[in-house]
């Protein structure tokens, strides 16, 4: 903690907007929300923590139900994962009564209301016979999966942010199927060239924050990537040898792999970590490592100890202008230039999820354009109506998907799910599991062992996507920066939100206006294997209370920006911590994964159709991208959908 600062000075006692009130209903969304009704009867599983809305008796059918406005701990929020963890620990069925049949029957039940699940419902609607019925179940209190929407009211105005899935990345590379879906939803990505202000931040630069615990002194240096490296680092609290070597790495153009062919160089870089490349091949002193350690954290969720040098070379553009040094003299052909990172709705790809919901449930959001969806208020009471062809049921964790009869001949699948401690079942002719790969073996224990192993190979990448609404962003303007790289701090990256305005939504372009700050934490544990780092990081996220994270946020912002006038007690208006314990799909990487033949890659084995059950989700592609989620939905729907006359599959 900043020397001399206590909790009071940091503002831990301050009321944070929306933590206390939601639509006029008192809602303490603190760490200790204890469910009353759900397990008072002693029937259902012991859920000691419940969703903040349900805990206050505000269910999905209640007009006050509006999760985007909730702050504090979001993402995998309290109440969303406890049942799944009981299933994992094999304690769920022991404690649970026989499920109760709802009597509901569907043509398709989709598990997971992320972009993949929603896209599957959309594609199915195009292929299935008229009148086909679809149910989408999700364990969270909001749909969208990672593509969640965060809303804030700060200084009297609406601010939006992406709870997870940030942007449509490289839309030109999307498959024809994914491009067509975006087009049908009304998304024209070219329009972002005018909606996204590419000039505003180009005037502002990047700072680096060296923290006391790692570097010996708290020190914020501006001009990173702009000033000559020697000048930029002249005031850094690092050893002379570290300063000399970082400058050397960024300025000299040496072939550190001299004597190897281009092919051999790439093969070598693929099998050594970037940390080893720096110290063993570029001969940099190990003192440089803390400076570079978290460069790859935003893309890979681990540091340079666990990512290959080749991966760093091929993904050069972290933090915009700051690149990985050491490759310039190798004579390798540069990776192809990517489209600008501007395809961003104010709530990120939550707008894609919302557009899908608007298409699936007519009337759920007013309007009909990609612009008006941004500020259109969603009516959650419409999502799960009895007569509707598509129903989206939230707060519902699926605990079993089993064929009624032999897998090869069964006519139906029974889906069991838990809502507020009650276990219910529905029946369906087909099922798409658009959830997490690692969850599927628990839902379908009868799957072949080889497939279960392949599903379990996917260890999702944990992250904190923290959003802090602040009174104004004048401190950033005074410092001449829009982002801070903080290599060894709790949050390793801090940035002003994306400068994008569309429809009626206006980005806070003046420094006197309130702003949302994005803060990234990758809770990795350097030194372990990449997948173990993810497992340990997930444990950290689930075991850290919101108050501890809030203290870290306030302390870090004070230490970085306090000397320039920022006061966390005065300037912070709201905090939303999007806890993605199960974040990005696991992507294969040359340092930690074998080079399997395409057909033997775990994601390919994992996604095999099993009777009337198919598997979607970005895990099924081992690619953590929206287009992968869409493409996998398309494949899964083609596996299960009958033709429009009702003949055929599955
Ligand atoms: C922090 C973050 C940032 C990202 N940024 C980007 C980006 O900028 N661009 C990009 O293209 N991609 C990004 N991604 C990747 C993102 O995962 C995909 O783009 C896409 O949103 C994944 O959609 P999905 O439907 O496959 O999975 P998910 O979004 O994970 O949806 C699956 C849903 O299934 C639910 N579920 C799981 N088990 C059960 C169960 N038993 N019962 C009921 N429901 C269940 C889950 O809780 C979840 O809601 C990001 C991911 C994260 C975590």
XYZ file of C-alpha atoms in Angstrom, residues 211-581:
371
model
C 6.346 -0.291 -8.548
C 8.174 -0.123 -5.255
C 7.843 -3.823 -4.402
C 9.555 -4.968 -7.590
C 11.767 -2.055 -8.617
C 12.487 -0.385 -5.259
C 10.539 2.840 -5.847
C 7.169 3.898 -7.216
C 7.845 5.779 -10.415
C 5.663 6.710 -13.390
C 7.576 7.523 -16.567
C 5.819 8.976 -19.581
C 6.926 8.797 -23.202
C 7.288 5.016 -23.443
C 7.782 3.998 -27.067
C 7.997 7.644 -28.145
C 11.099 9.044 -26.498
C 14.417 7.412 -27.386
C 14.772 4.439 -25.031
C 17.887 5.800 -23.322
C 16.098 9.042 -22.520
C 12.896 7.297 -21.449
C 14.702 4.921 -19.087
C 17.097 7.513 -17.660
C 14.840 8.057 -14.631
C 13.760 4.430 -14.193
C 14.470 2.698 -10.871
C 16.342 -0.180 -12.529
C 19.975 -1.240 -12.432
C 22.437 0.313 -14.876
C 22.952 -3.031 -16.531
C 19.192 -3.488 -17.049
C 18.927 0.018 -18.514
C 21.879 -0.593 -20.814
C 20.532 -3.937 -22.039
C 16.960 -2.749 -22.636
C 18.297 0.159 -24.672
C 20.627 -2.186 -26.553
C 17.815 -4.649 -27.325
C 15.637 -1.896 -28.714
C 18.327 -0.168 -30.740
C 20.848 -2.682 -32.077
C 20.027 -4.822 -35.080
C 21.907 -8.031 -34.419
C 21.316 -11.541 -35.697
C 21.269 -13.379 -32.382
C 20.778 -16.708 -34.174
C 23.549 -16.290 -36.671
C 24.360 -19.372 -38.706
C 20.831 -20.752 -38.744
C 18.587 -20.732 -41.790
C 15.285 -18.867 -41.597
C 13.491 -22.177 -41.138
C 15.859 -23.220 -38.346
C 15.504 -19.852 -36.659
C 11.745 -20.135 -36.556
C 12.001 -23.695 -35.241
C 14.392 -22.541 -32.528
C 12.264 -19.546 -31.536
C 9.218 -21.826 -31.337
C 10.809 -23.939 -28.657
C 12.372 -21.342 -26.363
C 10.555 -18.894 -24.150
C 10.961 -15.212 -24.877
C 12.601 -14.890 -21.438
C 15.219 -17.455 -22.436
C 15.656 -15.836 -25.807
C 16.464 -12.509 -24.156
C 18.918 -13.862 -21.621
C 20.493 -16.826 -23.432
C 20.554 -15.661 -27.033
C 20.431 -11.868 -26.879
C 22.681 -12.080 -23.807
C 20.628 -9.591 -21.834
C 21.132 -9.474 -18.078
C 18.314 -11.210 -16.104
C 17.618 -7.798 -14.527
C 15.734 -6.894 -17.736
C 13.162 -9.650 -17.255
C 10.780 -7.897 -14.798
C 10.433 -5.055 -17.304
C 9.261 -7.381 -20.090
C 7.577 -10.034 -17.933
C 3.936 -9.127 -18.546
C 4.148 -7.937 -22.166
C 2.169 -10.973 -23.449
C -0.312 -11.033 -20.535
C -3.203 -9.474 -22.444
C -3.107 -12.016 -25.248
C -1.860 -15.159 -23.528
C -2.612 -14.681 -19.839
C 0.964 -15.526 -18.855
C 4.313 -13.789 -18.967
C 7.427 -14.182 -21.093
C 8.488 -17.287 -19.158
C 5.626 -19.297 -20.669
C 5.284 -17.945 -24.211
C 7.631 -18.828 -27.037
C 9.855 -16.237 -28.646
C 8.203 -17.084 -31.969
C 4.770 -16.250 -30.602
C 6.090 -12.896 -29.389
C 7.620 -12.221 -32.793
C 4.370 -13.079 -34.546
C 2.197 -10.959 -32.219
C 4.351 -7.861 -32.086
C 1.957 -5.086 -31.365
C 1.224 -5.214 -27.692
C 0.074 -1.905 -26.238
C -0.009 -0.278 -29.648
C 3.391 1.190 -30.222
C 5.451 -1.009 -27.885
C 6.883 -4.107 -29.514
C 9.055 -7.021 -28.427
C 12.708 -6.239 -29.158
C 15.377 -8.648 -30.351
C 14.020 -9.785 -33.706
C 14.971 -7.025 -36.067
C 18.336 -8.450 -37.069
C 17.145 -12.030 -37.633
C 16.117 -11.500 -41.247
C 12.678 -13.061 -40.747
C 9.855 -11.795 -42.870
C 7.637 -9.499 -40.848
C 4.237 -10.829 -39.780
C 1.441 -9.457 -41.964
C 0.000 -6.150 -40.902
C -3.367 -6.395 -39.182
C -6.448 -4.257 -39.535
C -6.636 -1.450 -36.988
C -8.105 -2.403 -33.603
C -11.116 -0.139 -33.953
C -14.094 -2.446 -34.492
C -15.447 -1.780 -31.071
C -18.975 -1.111 -29.851
C -19.105 0.926 -26.619
C -20.075 -2.275 -24.778
C -17.705 -4.415 -26.869
C -19.059 -7.537 -28.509
C -21.967 -7.485 -26.059
C -23.626 -5.554 -28.872
C -23.296 -8.650 -31.062
C -24.929 -10.728 -28.338
C -27.663 -8.112 -27.946
C -28.261 -7.979 -31.697
C -28.595 -11.759 -31.712
C -31.090 -11.576 -28.856
C -33.051 -8.878 -30.651
C -33.244 -11.172 -33.695
C -34.194 -14.215 -31.608
C -36.703 -12.501 -29.335
C -38.449 -9.776 -31.321
C -39.292 -6.749 -29.244
C -36.706 -7.448 -26.549
C -34.705 -4.338 -27.540
C -36.286 -1.447 -29.427
C -34.902 -0.428 -32.804
C -33.383 -2.164 -35.801
C -29.875 -0.846 -36.455
C -26.363 -1.463 -35.178
C -26.452 2.091 -33.861
C -29.684 2.040 -31.900
C -28.886 -1.266 -30.180
C -26.148 0.509 -28.224
C -28.459 2.535 -26.018
C -31.654 0.500 -26.423
C -32.745 -0.895 -23.083
C -33.272 -4.634 -23.064
C -36.472 -5.971 -21.568
C -35.397 -9.111 -19.744
C -38.973 -10.114 -18.984
C -39.425 -11.065 -22.650
C -36.573 -13.528 -22.811
C -38.302 -16.593 -21.409
C -41.939 -16.518 -22.522
C -43.901 -19.707 -22.808
C -45.252 -19.243 -26.325
C -42.044 -17.902 -27.856
C -40.120 -20.040 -30.369
C -36.845 -19.136 -28.616
C -36.602 -18.904 -24.838
C -33.493 -17.723 -22.990
C -33.433 -18.843 -19.375
C -30.779 -17.273 -17.172
C -29.418 -18.284 -13.744
C -29.734 -21.903 -14.852
C -26.739 -24.209 -14.547
C -27.053 -27.382 -16.577
C -25.905 -30.393 -14.589
C -26.713 -33.250 -16.949
C -27.421 -33.939 -20.619
C -28.300 -37.600 -21.145
C -29.939 -39.593 -23.905
C -33.213 -41.191 -22.955
C -32.230 -44.684 -24.010
C -29.317 -45.962 -26.002
C -27.155 -43.252 -27.578
C -27.458 -44.773 -31.046
C -31.253 -45.015 -31.060
C -32.552 -42.535 -28.469
C -35.197 -40.130 -29.738
C -34.653 -37.573 -27.022
C -32.156 -36.039 -24.659
C -33.052 -35.006 -21.122
C -31.453 -31.853 -19.795
C -31.292 -31.259 -16.040
C -30.537 -27.800 -14.715
C -30.535 -25.914 -11.443
C -32.188 -22.567 -10.820
C -32.199 -21.152 -7.303
C -31.433 -24.521 -5.817
C -34.212 -26.338 -7.679
C -33.311 -29.125 -10.105
C -35.604 -29.326 -13.146
C -35.617 -31.231 -16.420
C -36.713 -30.559 -19.966
C -36.676 -32.887 -22.979
C -35.308 -32.135 -26.396
C -34.729 -33.785 -29.745
C -31.230 -32.353 -29.955
C -28.779 -30.527 -27.748
C -25.866 -28.204 -28.431
C -23.369 -27.752 -25.645
C -22.083 -24.228 -26.286
C -20.542 -24.075 -22.837
C -17.020 -24.788 -21.605
C -15.191 -27.874 -22.863
C -13.943 -28.656 -19.378
C -17.531 -28.764 -18.093
C -18.797 -31.260 -20.662
C -17.406 -34.492 -19.145
C -19.383 -33.695 -15.990
C -22.561 -33.124 -17.980
C -22.173 -36.242 -20.119
C -20.201 -38.807 -18.147
C -21.098 -41.470 -20.741
C -18.908 -39.829 -23.403
C -15.979 -41.957 -24.649
C -12.951 -41.642 -22.362
C -10.717 -40.368 -25.178
C -13.168 -37.543 -25.892
C -13.431 -36.647 -22.195
C -9.645 -36.433 -21.978
C -9.569 -34.183 -25.023
C -12.290 -31.950 -23.564
C -10.396 -31.653 -20.292
C -7.234 -30.561 -22.126
C -8.743 -27.105 -22.518
C -7.807 -25.046 -19.464
C -9.343 -21.651 -19.945
C -7.279 -18.515 -19.390
C -8.246 -16.516 -16.276
C -8.433 -12.725 -16.278
C -9.709 -9.761 -14.367
C -11.216 -7.156 -16.646
C -11.718 -4.337 -14.172
C -13.618 -1.183 -15.017
C -13.406 1.897 -12.855
C -15.669 4.866 -13.524
C -13.827 8.053 -12.603
C -15.096 11.611 -12.200
C -12.983 12.945 -15.053
C -9.801 12.040 -16.873
C -7.928 15.316 -16.528
C -4.997 13.617 -14.796
C -4.352 11.604 -17.965
C -4.544 14.720 -20.068
C -2.087 16.519 -17.737
C 0.322 13.601 -18.013
C -0.176 13.383 -21.777
C -1.046 9.679 -21.661
C -3.961 7.373 -22.434
C -2.487 4.152 -21.100
C -0.106 2.850 -18.472
C 1.917 -0.337 -18.638
C 2.627 -1.542 -15.094
C 4.798 -4.636 -15.553
C 4.691 -5.914 -11.980
C 1.649 -4.309 -10.401
C -1.598 -6.019 -9.436
C -3.211 -4.748 -12.619
C -0.527 -4.730 -15.282
C -2.287 -2.500 -17.764
C -4.494 0.564 -17.286
C -6.135 2.487 -20.126
C -8.797 5.026 -20.922
C -11.761 3.299 -22.531
C -12.094 3.066 -26.310
C -12.934 6.399 -27.969
C -16.003 5.335 -29.888
C -19.333 7.102 -30.376
C -22.279 5.715 -32.286
C -25.991 6.160 -32.363
C -26.981 8.254 -29.399
C -23.954 7.199 -27.404
C -21.185 9.749 -27.056
C -17.718 8.855 -25.878
C -16.438 11.195 -23.114
C -13.997 13.023 -25.334
C -13.307 15.971 -23.030
C -10.960 15.463 -20.052
C -13.496 17.090 -17.729
C -16.024 14.359 -18.477
C -16.358 11.127 -16.491
C -14.538 8.177 -17.997
C -14.237 4.416 -17.611
C -10.746 3.099 -16.962
C -9.898 -0.410 -18.074
C -7.534 -2.323 -15.798
C -6.199 -5.775 -16.707
C -4.938 -8.458 -14.377
C -3.672 -11.792 -15.529
C -3.352 -13.828 -12.308
C -0.587 -16.053 -13.612
C 2.069 -17.782 -11.522
C 5.408 -17.583 -13.359
C 7.569 -20.659 -13.178
C 4.770 -23.218 -13.550
C 3.621 -24.759 -16.804
C 1.209 -22.578 -18.760
C -1.856 -24.664 -17.916
C -0.904 -24.858 -14.238
C -0.500 -21.088 -14.215
C -4.076 -20.831 -15.477
C -5.327 -23.277 -12.845
C -3.567 -21.403 -10.045
C -4.793 -18.087 -11.415
C -8.368 -19.359 -11.415
C -7.985 -20.415 -7.792
C -6.707 -16.956 -6.940
C -9.667 -15.280 -8.626
C -12.274 -17.420 -6.901
C -10.672 -17.013 -3.503
C -10.130 -13.238 -3.529
C -13.009 -11.183 -2.137
C -14.117 -8.066 -3.960
C -12.964 -5.815 -1.095
C -9.363 -7.025 -1.505
C -9.453 -6.275 -5.227
C -11.046 -2.896 -4.595
C -8.227 -2.038 -2.188
C -5.649 -3.057 -4.808
C -7.350 -0.849 -7.397
C -7.497 2.208 -5.180
C -3.956 1.732 -3.929
C -2.518 1.262 -7.412
C -4.334 4.250 -8.896
C -3.205 6.380 -5.972
C 0.419 5.319 -6.336
C 0.446 5.824 -10.112
C -1.614 8.975 -10.421
C -1.832 10.475 -6.911
C 1.332 12.562 -7.301
C -0.340 14.219 -10.272
C -3.559 15.036 -8.412
C -5.728 11.901 -8.572
C -7.525 11.131 -5.318
C -9.091 7.639 -5.253
C -11.523 8.547 -2.459
C -12.797 11.547 -4.394
C -12.401 10.523 -8.007
C -13.662 6.927 -8.158
C -17.381 6.745 -8.898
C -17.902 3.029 -9.416
C -15.987 -0.222 -9.765
C -16.889 -3.330 -11.709
C -14.534 -6.264 -11.523
C -15.283 -8.691 -14.341
C -13.866 -11.901 -12.968
C -13.235 -14.301 -15.815
C -11.973 -17.338 -13.945
